[in-house]
Amino acid sequence: MELTIFILLLPLLSFLVLGIGGKWMSHRTAGAIGTLALAAVTVLAYVTAYHYFGAPRLADGTFETIVAYNTTWLPFTPTLHFDLGILLDPISVMMLIVISTVSLMVHIYSFGYMKGERGFQRYYAFLSLFTMSMLGLVVATNIFQMYLFWELVGVSSYLLIGFYYTKPAAVAASKKAFIVTRFADLGFLVGILIYGYYGGTFGFTPDSMSMLTGGASMMPLALGLMFVGGAGKSAMFPLHIWLPDAMEGPTPVSALIHAATMVVAGVYLVARMFPLFIAYAPDVLHLVAYVAAFTSFYAAAVACVQSDIKRVLAFSTISQIGFMLVALGVCTSTDPHEGGLGYMAGMFHLFTHAMFKALLFLCAGCIIHAVGSNEMSAMGRLWKRLPVTHVTFLIACLAISGIPPFSGFFSKDEILAACFEFSPAMGWAMAVIAGMTAFYMFRLYYGIFWGTPSENSDKHLHEAKAMTGPLVFLAAVTCVAGFIPFGHFISADGTSYTIHLEAQTVTTSIVIALIAIGLATSMYARRKQPAADALARRFNGLWTAAYHRFYIDEAYQFVTHRVIFRCVSTPIAWWDRHVVDGFFNFLAWATNTTSDEIRGLQSGQVQQYAYVFLCGALALILMLLL
């Protein structure tokens, strides 16, 4: 465990080396340095997980929480101080595996995808910075350290989304992501300050005396504000608007940041603070579930009509993050047998989703690299041209649709079971959204590999070998990850939990998924798609609204430009220029004018000074005599 500090130091060192000296390196050298550093981090992460989960459990049946490294940065009181360290517990160790694995695959994949790109060295430097930031976030020993790395993750994503800084769309997308998440993070920061003041600590366990003396009453507010930050990072409605536009960055960046790691930071935050939610703010936790459920439905509806394959996957990510937060939000206790199943289910889905969604994005990168377009209209009948991409993409589609024996089936089934246990209405709502997921993913699959052929269908397209290796690896993980006894490692109370598949829930989810896939097949698998075209014409208004994301972006534009900028900012600017500046300009003018009038009194002539002095003295004498 002593070597875990190198999990953070190696990517930091890689970032410094590539960031400072990268311009003097060849592309191959820069890529090798970044990839080898991540390979070493991945080995350390797997060794850490092996030793941690292989160690004997404590007497209460839980794994030991280990602080492998800790130092006090800023002390305030004996209990209130800012620390920096490395905390190892089941969910942090699991996240080390997820982040290092996906990041390594992205590093390897990028050798082929980014070949010949200007700024290749800069790209690998930014990848290292992001990976270090995300790793530091998940091993944080306290909420303030989490916030520190949380902001570093935001900076890293800004740099990677805007990597193509000569493209106006990429620059706008990076600024949009940065600004929206910064507004959300303001809530996070205020929540941290309230938590620290009333909880008496920045650690994840508040001071018991502070709780007894009134701190407990402020915990719902503090945790609710923290979730605002998590909602921004995890693109929950209405703070989701940055994620679809973030697809302007390189596709491997989308696989790393917007599918597997950064966007699950909000889920990780709720999971990390889960005992506090259950103990002090259960209603806030349920509110998280309702917000996430609506977001999941909204994103699935939008994904059903998008034509840009990366944006379909972006809205799919938003919807799947919603599933994870719903699983956490429907929990009513820390007992996995009595209301706490959702915790394990949400973390399990985080793990499986990271693998198959990263696979989907990397497959999309192969397709875009071969075809030269993001639009489905430029694709069709590509299954012969891109065989490895076709098979691995199909595996990922089956996994996200919840078809056994692929990993998504096991984790999503547990989420549905937890939802039905919480409320039949919530269970059926999430089951319908799961069906929508299967529909839009197979709409995407048929639009790319079958369906209507395009002019690119007959071209000689090829797959880069450096790009197909990560696809095969992630597809293999997707096929077997569902059989991992996840509950034995991670559960709400930390004890071993054996996953039980409920026959009714399993049957319901599979039937709904198969119906949705069958519907997508009948509508999109053929060369001509009369049913889909007829539905689009009949419900043109709804189709258009969904295609334009139900005009949420336009609503933001109206509020910011027409209301805030025009009705608030413009009058304030006028007041600043004409009243505030005018007042100080008047003071300056009055000073200059007065000085011009009286400067003759300072002539430098001694005779004049003596004359004025004599006159003043005589005036004073006369005043005293009278």
XYZ file of C-alpha atoms in Angstrom:
626
model
C 0.000 0.000 0.000
C 3.003 2.297 0.468
C 3.436 2.459 -3.309
C -0.050 3.900 -3.890
C 1.396 7.418 -3.772
C 2.969 6.667 -7.175
C -0.537 6.202 -8.616
C -0.761 9.998 -8.426
C 2.885 10.918 -8.902
C 3.461 9.001 -12.155
C 0.753 10.747 -14.238
C 1.751 14.072 -12.650
C 5.357 13.478 -13.694
C 4.199 12.453 -17.170
C 2.212 15.685 -17.471
C 5.196 17.810 -16.442
C 7.626 16.028 -18.769
C 5.303 16.162 -21.780
C 4.001 19.628 -21.002
C 7.452 21.185 -20.612
C 9.592 19.114 -22.948
C 7.056 17.651 -25.341
C 7.766 20.084 -28.172
C 11.268 18.646 -28.490
C 9.965 15.044 -28.666
C 8.684 13.025 -31.557
C 5.079 11.881 -31.530
C 6.112 8.309 -30.864
C 8.302 9.273 -27.897
C 5.639 11.496 -26.319
C 2.955 8.859 -26.755
C 5.236 6.162 -25.346
C 6.023 8.215 -22.231
C 2.373 8.910 -21.520
C 1.273 5.334 -22.230
C 4.060 3.693 -20.204
C 3.305 5.958 -17.247
C -0.358 4.920 -17.391
C 0.598 1.274 -17.806
C 2.610 1.514 -14.583
C -0.324 3.245 -12.854
C -2.660 0.486 -14.050
C -0.352 -2.220 -12.703
C -0.162 -0.418 -9.358
C -3.957 -0.045 -9.281
C -4.500 -3.756 -9.934
C -1.864 -4.735 -7.370
C -3.499 -2.423 -4.842
C -6.924 -3.939 -5.549
C -5.526 -7.480 -5.275
C -3.944 -6.830 -1.894
C -6.850 -4.776 -0.589
C -9.670 -7.155 -1.490
C -7.477 -10.166 -0.745
C -6.867 -9.085 2.842
C -8.975 -10.622 5.649
C -12.136 -8.738 6.568
C -12.596 -7.083 9.937
C -14.629 -8.653 12.714
C -17.807 -6.903 11.527
C -17.407 -8.370 8.022
C -16.234 -5.198 6.311
C -12.992 -4.313 4.564
C -10.600 -2.090 6.467
C -10.488 1.582 5.513
C -6.825 2.426 4.997
C -5.244 5.879 4.910
C -2.133 4.998 2.947
C -0.777 8.537 3.065
C -1.897 11.742 4.764
C -0.484 15.173 5.515
C -2.051 18.265 7.058
C -1.935 21.124 4.618
C -3.809 23.951 6.373
C -4.639 23.550 10.103
C -7.423 25.691 11.606
C -8.535 23.918 14.782
C -7.680 20.501 16.228
C -10.637 19.012 14.319
C -10.970 21.414 11.366
C -8.074 21.285 8.909
C -7.317 20.705 5.236
C -5.565 17.387 4.600
C -4.109 15.784 1.501
C -3.785 12.012 1.381
C -4.800 8.682 -0.081
C -7.849 6.843 1.239
C -8.403 3.220 0.268
C -11.823 1.669 0.747
C -13.967 -0.522 -1.531
C -15.356 2.210 -3.788
C -12.079 4.139 -4.113
C -10.175 0.965 -5.023
C -12.878 0.041 -7.528
C -12.599 3.504 -9.096
C -8.816 3.114 -9.370
C -9.448 0.042 -11.533
C -12.027 1.828 -13.699
C -10.004 5.000 -14.262
C -6.649 3.327 -14.898
C -8.098 0.675 -17.221
C -10.089 3.039 -19.409
C -7.324 5.640 -19.436
C -4.750 3.070 -20.533
C -7.019 1.881 -23.344
C -7.509 5.487 -24.466
C -3.748 6.105 -24.419
C -3.117 3.049 -26.596
C -6.049 3.814 -28.908
C -4.906 7.411 -29.392
C -1.681 6.247 -31.035
C -3.760 5.402 -34.084
C -6.563 7.939 -33.807
C -4.372 11.007 -33.203
C -1.566 9.974 -35.551
C -0.222 12.981 -37.397
C -2.315 15.475 -35.400
C -0.761 18.820 -34.571
C -0.392 19.078 -30.807
C 0.038 15.324 -30.317
C 2.421 15.849 -27.378
C 0.094 18.404 -25.815
C -2.771 15.931 -26.110
C -0.918 13.248 -24.150
C 0.136 15.817 -21.533
C -3.515 16.798 -21.010
C -4.532 13.128 -20.770
C -1.981 12.621 -18.000
C -3.201 15.709 -16.131
C -6.801 14.573 -16.348
C -6.010 11.046 -15.190
C -3.995 12.332 -12.230
C -6.829 14.693 -11.275
C -9.481 11.998 -11.431
C -7.350 9.549 -9.460
C -6.717 12.204 -6.812
C -10.456 12.848 -6.577
C -11.419 9.243 -5.859
C -8.704 8.611 -3.238
C -9.333 11.877 -1.366
C -9.279 11.537 2.409
C -11.634 14.493 2.905
C -14.228 16.547 1.101
C -11.940 19.546 0.607
C -9.295 17.450 -1.150
C -12.064 16.025 -3.292
C -13.087 19.565 -4.236
C -9.496 20.515 -5.047
C -9.105 17.647 -7.517
C -12.695 18.158 -8.662
C -11.679 21.565 -9.982
C -8.529 20.133 -11.551
C -10.746 17.669 -13.398
C -12.784 20.632 -14.652
C -9.658 22.397 -15.906
C -8.424 19.210 -17.584
C -11.737 18.646 -19.350
C -11.710 22.274 -20.533
C -8.261 21.749 -22.071
C -9.196 18.448 -23.720
C -12.601 19.540 -25.052
C -10.950 22.614 -26.561
C -7.968 20.678 -27.902
C -8.808 21.786 -31.460
C -8.531 25.418 -30.407
C -8.558 26.673 -33.998
C -12.156 25.445 -34.383
C -14.704 27.961 -33.035
C -17.128 25.145 -32.148
C -14.506 23.419 -29.966
C -13.606 26.657 -28.200
C -17.279 27.427 -27.556
C -17.893 23.897 -26.259
C -14.943 24.031 -23.863
C -16.056 27.393 -22.480
C -19.622 26.162 -22.146
C -18.534 23.075 -20.212
C -16.257 25.123 -17.964
C -18.816 27.842 -17.187
C -21.774 25.516 -16.541
C -19.791 23.229 -14.242
C -18.266 26.207 -12.422
C -21.724 27.553 -11.613
C -22.662 24.136 -10.265
C -19.409 23.910 -8.315
C -20.289 27.118 -6.499
C -23.095 25.155 -4.841
C -20.629 22.380 -4.056
C -18.225 24.829 -2.393
C -20.946 26.470 -0.300
C -22.124 23.017 0.762
C -18.585 22.093 1.814
C -18.267 25.262 3.891
C -21.606 24.641 5.623
C -20.621 21.036 6.225
C -17.219 22.017 7.647
C -18.673 24.702 9.913
C -21.550 22.700 11.337
C -19.937 19.265 11.070
C -16.730 20.373 12.726
C -14.527 18.641 10.148
C -13.848 18.286 6.449
C -13.569 14.510 6.805
C -16.276 12.225 5.522
C -17.443 11.476 9.081
C -18.687 14.607 10.934
C -17.794 15.336 14.533
C -20.341 13.638 16.817
C -20.473 16.568 19.270
C -21.167 18.997 16.427
C -24.051 16.807 15.297
C -25.519 16.748 18.808
C -25.292 20.527 19.153
C -27.324 21.400 16.065
C -25.097 20.409 13.141
C -27.474 17.633 12.082
C -30.164 20.167 11.155
C -27.840 21.766 8.555
C -26.764 18.513 6.917
C -29.688 18.355 4.433
C -28.795 21.826 3.129
C -25.080 21.038 2.960
C -25.603 17.711 1.188
C -28.181 19.183 -1.179
C -25.757 21.920 -2.232
C -23.011 19.345 -2.694
C -25.321 17.441 -5.025
C -25.715 20.601 -7.126
C -22.000 20.307 -7.878
C -22.420 16.600 -8.600
C -25.388 17.322 -10.869
C -23.270 19.728 -12.895
C -20.374 17.322 -13.280
C -22.668 14.376 -14.061
C -24.815 16.422 -16.471
C -28.136 16.120 -14.673
C -31.064 18.205 -15.908
C -31.012 21.191 -16.254
C -27.202 21.348 -15.997
C -26.755 18.771 -18.778
C -26.328 21.242 -21.635
C -22.529 21.143 -21.690
C -22.108 17.412 -22.324
C -23.499 17.030 -25.886
C -21.429 19.973 -27.112
C -18.341 18.536 -25.408
C -18.258 15.981 -28.221
C -16.291 18.603 -30.191
C -13.156 17.242 -28.522
C -11.270 14.224 -29.910
C -13.353 11.032 -29.702
C -10.919 9.238 -27.336
C -11.421 12.159 -24.951
C -15.154 11.464 -25.051
C -14.469 7.842 -24.138
C -12.298 8.836 -21.183
C -14.020 11.904 -19.800
C -17.620 11.824 -20.941
C -18.348 8.123 -20.649
C -16.259 6.436 -18.001
C -14.682 8.828 -15.517
C -15.440 12.554 -15.216
C -19.205 12.316 -15.619
C -19.461 9.690 -12.880
C -17.797 12.053 -10.396
C -21.238 13.155 -9.254
C -22.261 9.529 -8.712
C -19.073 8.933 -6.759
C -19.751 12.024 -4.634
C -23.217 10.782 -3.636
C -21.808 7.304 -2.953
C -18.994 8.742 -0.838
C -21.436 10.815 1.246
C -24.060 8.030 1.224
C -23.975 7.292 5.000
C -24.625 10.980 5.703
C -27.496 11.091 3.206
C -29.109 8.075 4.847
C -28.560 9.327 8.409
C -29.373 13.030 8.040
C -30.959 13.748 4.636
C -32.975 10.787 3.277
C -35.474 13.140 1.607
C -32.638 14.860 -0.260
C -31.422 11.435 -1.380
C -34.875 10.617 -2.764
C -34.931 14.000 -4.505
C -31.700 12.928 -6.206
C -33.565 9.858 -7.491
C -36.442 11.897 -8.939
C -34.144 14.393 -10.648
C -32.052 11.551 -12.079
C -35.111 9.624 -13.281
C -36.443 12.651 -15.168
C -32.998 13.325 -16.626
C -32.700 9.705 -17.732
C -36.048 9.843 -19.537
C -35.336 13.223 -21.135
C -31.928 12.126 -22.434
C -33.303 8.831 -23.780
C -36.058 10.683 -25.650
C -33.529 13.041 -27.252
C -31.184 10.174 -28.163
C -33.966 8.467 -30.127
C -33.817 11.056 -32.923
C -30.209 12.318 -33.051
C -28.261 11.775 -36.272
C -24.736 12.541 -34.992
C -23.464 9.243 -33.562
C -21.367 10.921 -30.862
C -24.339 12.928 -29.659
C -26.461 9.793 -29.468
C -23.795 8.333 -27.202
C -23.574 11.601 -25.237
C -27.285 11.567 -24.418
C -27.028 7.859 -23.728
C -24.346 8.657 -21.153
C -26.583 11.239 -19.484
C -29.372 8.675 -19.320
C -27.141 5.955 -17.880
C -25.687 8.297 -15.257
C -29.293 8.912 -14.319
C -29.733 5.166 -13.758
C -26.789 5.148 -11.341
C -28.073 8.108 -9.344
C -31.589 6.672 -9.258
C -30.127 3.469 -7.787
C -28.450 5.469 -5.024
C -31.461 7.715 -4.501
C -33.996 4.933 -3.926
C -32.045 3.548 -0.962
C -33.728 3.814 2.426
C -31.042 2.202 4.596
C -27.480 0.903 4.583
C -28.684 -2.701 4.772
C -28.452 -4.223 1.277
C -31.190 -6.707 2.216
C -33.566 -4.016 3.497
C -33.636 -0.944 1.281
C -29.910 -0.612 0.535
C -29.638 -2.709 -2.627
C -29.436 0.378 -4.843
C -25.997 1.348 -3.544
C -24.398 -1.858 -4.763
C -26.455 -1.745 -7.980
C -25.407 1.829 -8.764
C -21.722 1.122 -8.191
C -21.969 -2.097 -10.211
C -23.546 -0.206 -13.114
C -20.860 2.469 -12.837
C -18.251 -0.270 -13.295
C -19.923 -2.102 -16.182
C -21.068 1.083 -17.931
C -17.539 2.500 -17.885
C -16.328 -0.449 -19.925
C -19.068 -0.768 -22.530
C -19.626 2.976 -22.949
C -15.891 3.551 -23.429
C -16.072 0.732 -25.977
C -18.958 2.454 -27.773
C -17.090 5.747 -28.001
C -13.893 4.106 -29.208
C -15.911 2.205 -31.828
C -17.454 5.514 -32.868
C -13.936 6.881 -33.214
C -12.992 4.026 -35.553
C -16.091 4.691 -37.639
C -15.501 8.435 -37.814
C -11.799 7.873 -38.568
C -12.742 5.615 -41.497
C -15.752 7.501 -42.874
C -14.734 11.070 -42.078
C -18.111 12.108 -40.695
C -20.176 11.895 -37.502
C -23.498 11.715 -39.325
C -25.352 8.443 -39.845
C -26.298 9.617 -43.330
C -22.632 9.097 -44.304
C -22.731 5.515 -43.000
C -24.783 2.395 -43.560
C -23.853 -1.161 -44.599
C -20.407 -0.876 -42.987
C -20.387 -4.277 -41.302
C -18.224 -5.817 -44.017
C -15.855 -2.850 -44.202
C -15.238 -2.599 -40.423
C -15.655 -6.154 -39.082
C -13.909 -5.780 -35.702
C -15.663 -2.499 -34.996
C -18.969 -4.067 -36.024
C -18.709 -7.046 -33.665
C -17.440 -5.057 -30.681
C -20.049 -2.335 -31.214
C -22.785 -4.982 -31.285
C -21.503 -6.468 -28.016
C -21.627 -3.043 -26.375
C -25.150 -2.432 -27.718
C -26.342 -5.747 -26.292
C -24.720 -4.898 -22.950
C -26.281 -1.455 -22.616
C -29.634 -2.876 -23.691
C -29.566 -5.347 -20.813
C -29.350 -8.577 -22.797
C -27.785 -11.543 -20.952
C -25.050 -12.652 -20.537
C -23.440 -9.273 -21.156
C -22.442 -7.135 -18.186
C -25.072 -4.430 -18.517
C -27.818 -6.982 -17.948
C -26.632 -7.855 -14.442
C -26.064 -4.306 -13.201
C -29.205 -2.829 -14.769
C -31.324 -5.706 -13.457
C -30.153 -4.926 -9.925
C -31.063 -1.268 -10.417
C -34.562 -2.218 -11.578
C -34.936 -4.551 -8.589
C -33.974 -1.708 -6.235
C -36.413 0.653 -7.978
C -39.307 -1.807 -7.740
C -38.474 -2.335 -4.066
C -38.658 1.437 -3.505
C -41.804 2.055 -5.553
C -43.604 0.157 -8.362
C -44.022 3.463 -10.207
C -40.281 4.114 -10.103
C -39.587 0.534 -11.155
C -41.856 0.674 -14.198
C -40.587 4.131 -15.167
C -36.982 2.944 -15.195
C -37.976 -0.275 -17.011
C -39.560 1.818 -19.788
C -36.439 4.007 -19.995
C -34.347 0.821 -20.225
C -36.517 -0.180 -23.205
C -35.949 3.230 -24.801
C -32.208 2.648 -24.325
C -32.358 -0.621 -26.245
C -34.383 1.079 -29.006
C -32.101 4.038 -29.664
C -28.920 1.977 -29.377
C -30.088 -0.483 -32.024
C -31.365 2.387 -34.137
C -27.771 3.626 -33.980
C -26.355 0.157 -34.695
C -28.539 -0.406 -37.764
C -27.967 3.136 -39.006
C -24.204 2.565 -39.001
C -23.760 -1.056 -40.042
C -26.975 -1.964 -41.889
C -29.872 0.177 -43.045
C -29.613 2.538 -45.978
C -26.192 2.341 -47.698
C -24.287 5.570 -48.316
C -21.607 6.510 -50.802
C -19.012 5.396 -48.242
C -20.447 1.871 -48.104
C -18.670 0.848 -51.300
C -15.354 2.527 -50.473
C -12.301 0.627 -49.324
C -12.352 1.468 -45.621
C -9.918 0.044 -43.094
C -9.406 -0.280 -39.344
C -6.141 0.834 -37.721
C -4.560 -2.022 -35.756
C -3.574 0.298 -32.899
C -7.251 1.191 -32.518
C -8.791 -2.290 -32.661
C -6.741 -3.750 -29.792
C -8.491 -1.679 -27.085
C -11.848 -2.500 -28.687
C -11.259 -6.233 -28.339
C -10.061 -5.877 -24.753
C -13.035 -3.764 -23.651
C -15.444 -6.086 -25.498
C -13.968 -9.066 -23.636
C -14.400 -7.247 -20.310
C -17.986 -6.408 -21.275
C -18.698 -10.086 -21.911
C -17.424 -11.304 -18.522
C -17.745 -8.378 -16.093
C -21.313 -9.274 -15.222
C -20.165 -12.517 -13.623
C -17.924 -10.712 -11.117
C -19.403 -11.212 -7.620
C -19.525 -7.453 -7.224
C -21.623 -7.522 -4.066
C -18.878 -9.450 -2.269
C -16.619 -6.420 -2.653
C -18.962 -3.426 -2.523
C -22.266 -3.007 -0.684
C -24.043 -0.285 1.253
C -22.851 -1.472 4.663
C -19.530 -2.888 3.493
C -20.420 -6.529 4.197
C -20.436 -9.279 1.596
C -23.676 -9.411 -0.398
C -24.632 -12.173 -2.834
C -26.447 -10.857 -5.900
C -29.847 -12.472 -6.382
C -31.574 -12.192 -9.742
C -35.331 -11.934 -9.283
C -37.191 -13.937 -11.900
C -39.991 -11.406 -12.348
C -37.648 -8.450 -12.717
C -35.352 -10.376 -15.050
C -38.228 -11.511 -17.238
C -39.732 -8.035 -17.388
C -36.454 -6.323 -18.312
C -35.518 -8.897 -20.980
C -38.961 -8.840 -22.577
C -39.005 -5.033 -22.715
C -35.484 -4.968 -24.175
C -36.325 -7.579 -26.826
C -39.491 -5.740 -27.821
C -37.510 -2.506 -28.166
C -34.776 -4.207 -30.204
C -37.386 -5.881 -32.394
C -39.068 -2.529 -33.001
C -35.747 -0.920 -33.925
C -34.958 -3.855 -36.223
C -38.281 -3.595 -38.064
C -37.857 0.166 -38.512
C -34.155 0.605 -39.314
C -32.538 -2.672 -40.429
C -33.807 -2.531 -44.020
C -32.430 -0.487 -46.867
C -35.622 1.573 -46.856
C -37.302 2.753 -43.660
C -40.921 3.648 -44.449
C -42.189 3.141 -40.891
C -39.577 5.450 -39.393
C -40.154 8.087 -42.072
C -43.925 7.898 -41.616
C -43.659 8.331 -37.846
C -41.291 11.278 -38.269
C -43.796 12.959 -40.601
C -46.829 12.205 -38.425
C -45.201 13.467 -35.232
C -43.078 16.101 -36.899
C -43.456 18.625 -34.082
C -42.404 16.168 -31.403
C -39.570 14.817 -33.579
C -38.276 18.314 -34.276
C -38.458 19.303 -30.604
C -36.561 16.164 -29.549
C -33.964 16.691 -32.273
C -33.392 20.213 -30.933
C -33.129 18.808 -27.367
C -36.539 20.286 -26.522
C -35.015 23.744 -26.945
C -33.347 23.759 -23.545
C -30.237 25.391 -25.022
C -32.396 28.027 -26.681
C -34.098 28.686 -23.351
C -30.702 29.221 -21.739
C -29.719 31.541 -24.577
C -32.937 33.536 -24.121
C -32.513 33.832 -20.361
C -28.837 34.765 -20.534
C -28.855 37.062 -23.572
C -32.363 38.554 -23.584
C -32.985 38.700 -19.834
C -29.694 38.710 -17.913
C -27.473 40.483 -20.454
C -30.081 42.910 -21.852
C -32.242 43.600 -18.778
C -29.648 43.249 -16.025
C -26.118 43.488 -17.371
C -26.765 46.328 -19.838
C -28.362 48.695 -17.242
C -25.592 47.873 -14.780
C -22.984 48.600 -17.456
C -24.724 51.918 -18.285
C -24.810 52.864 -14.588
C -21.117 51.943 -14.267
C -20.053 53.959 -17.311
C -22.237 57.028 -16.839
C -22.907 57.319 -13.107
C -19.973 55.673 -11.334
C -17.357 56.581 -13.929
C -19.079 59.935 -14.469
C -18.877 60.798 -10.762
C -15.174 60.024 -10.593
C -14.581 61.830 -13.887
C -16.337 64.852 -12.326
C -14.051 64.673 -9.298
C -11.039 64.584 -11.592
C -12.361 67.522 -13.676
C -13.145 69.567 -10.564
C -9.703 68.898 -9.142
C -7.968 69.884 -12.372
C -10.058 73.038 -12.799
C -9.564 74.172 -9.212
C -5.845 73.514 -9.400
C -5.620 75.599 -12.567
C -7.319 78.494 -10.790
C -5.244 78.453 -7.607
C -1.880 77.366 -8.917
C -0.834 81.026 -9.099
C -0.603 80.989 -5.308
C 2.414 78.711 -5.639
C 4.482 81.014 -7.869
C 7.881 80.448 -6.194
C 8.393 84.233 -5.642
C 9.461 85.020 -2.053
C 8.172 88.608 -2.246
C 4.680 87.371 -3.162
C 4.706 84.857 -0.295
C 5.798 87.612 2.162
C 3.032 89.911 0.872
C 0.373 87.203 1.285
C 1.717 86.326 4.742
C 1.613 89.990 5.830
C -1.941 90.413 4.515
C -3.075 87.292 6.326
C -1.457 88.381 9.597
C -3.087 91.834 9.368
C -6.467 90.211 8.662
C -6.144 88.023 11.763
C -5.141 91.023 13.936
C -8.148 92.984 12.743
C -10.447 90.025 13.441
C -9.078 89.757 17.005
C -9.399 93.517 17.669
C -12.956 93.609 16.435
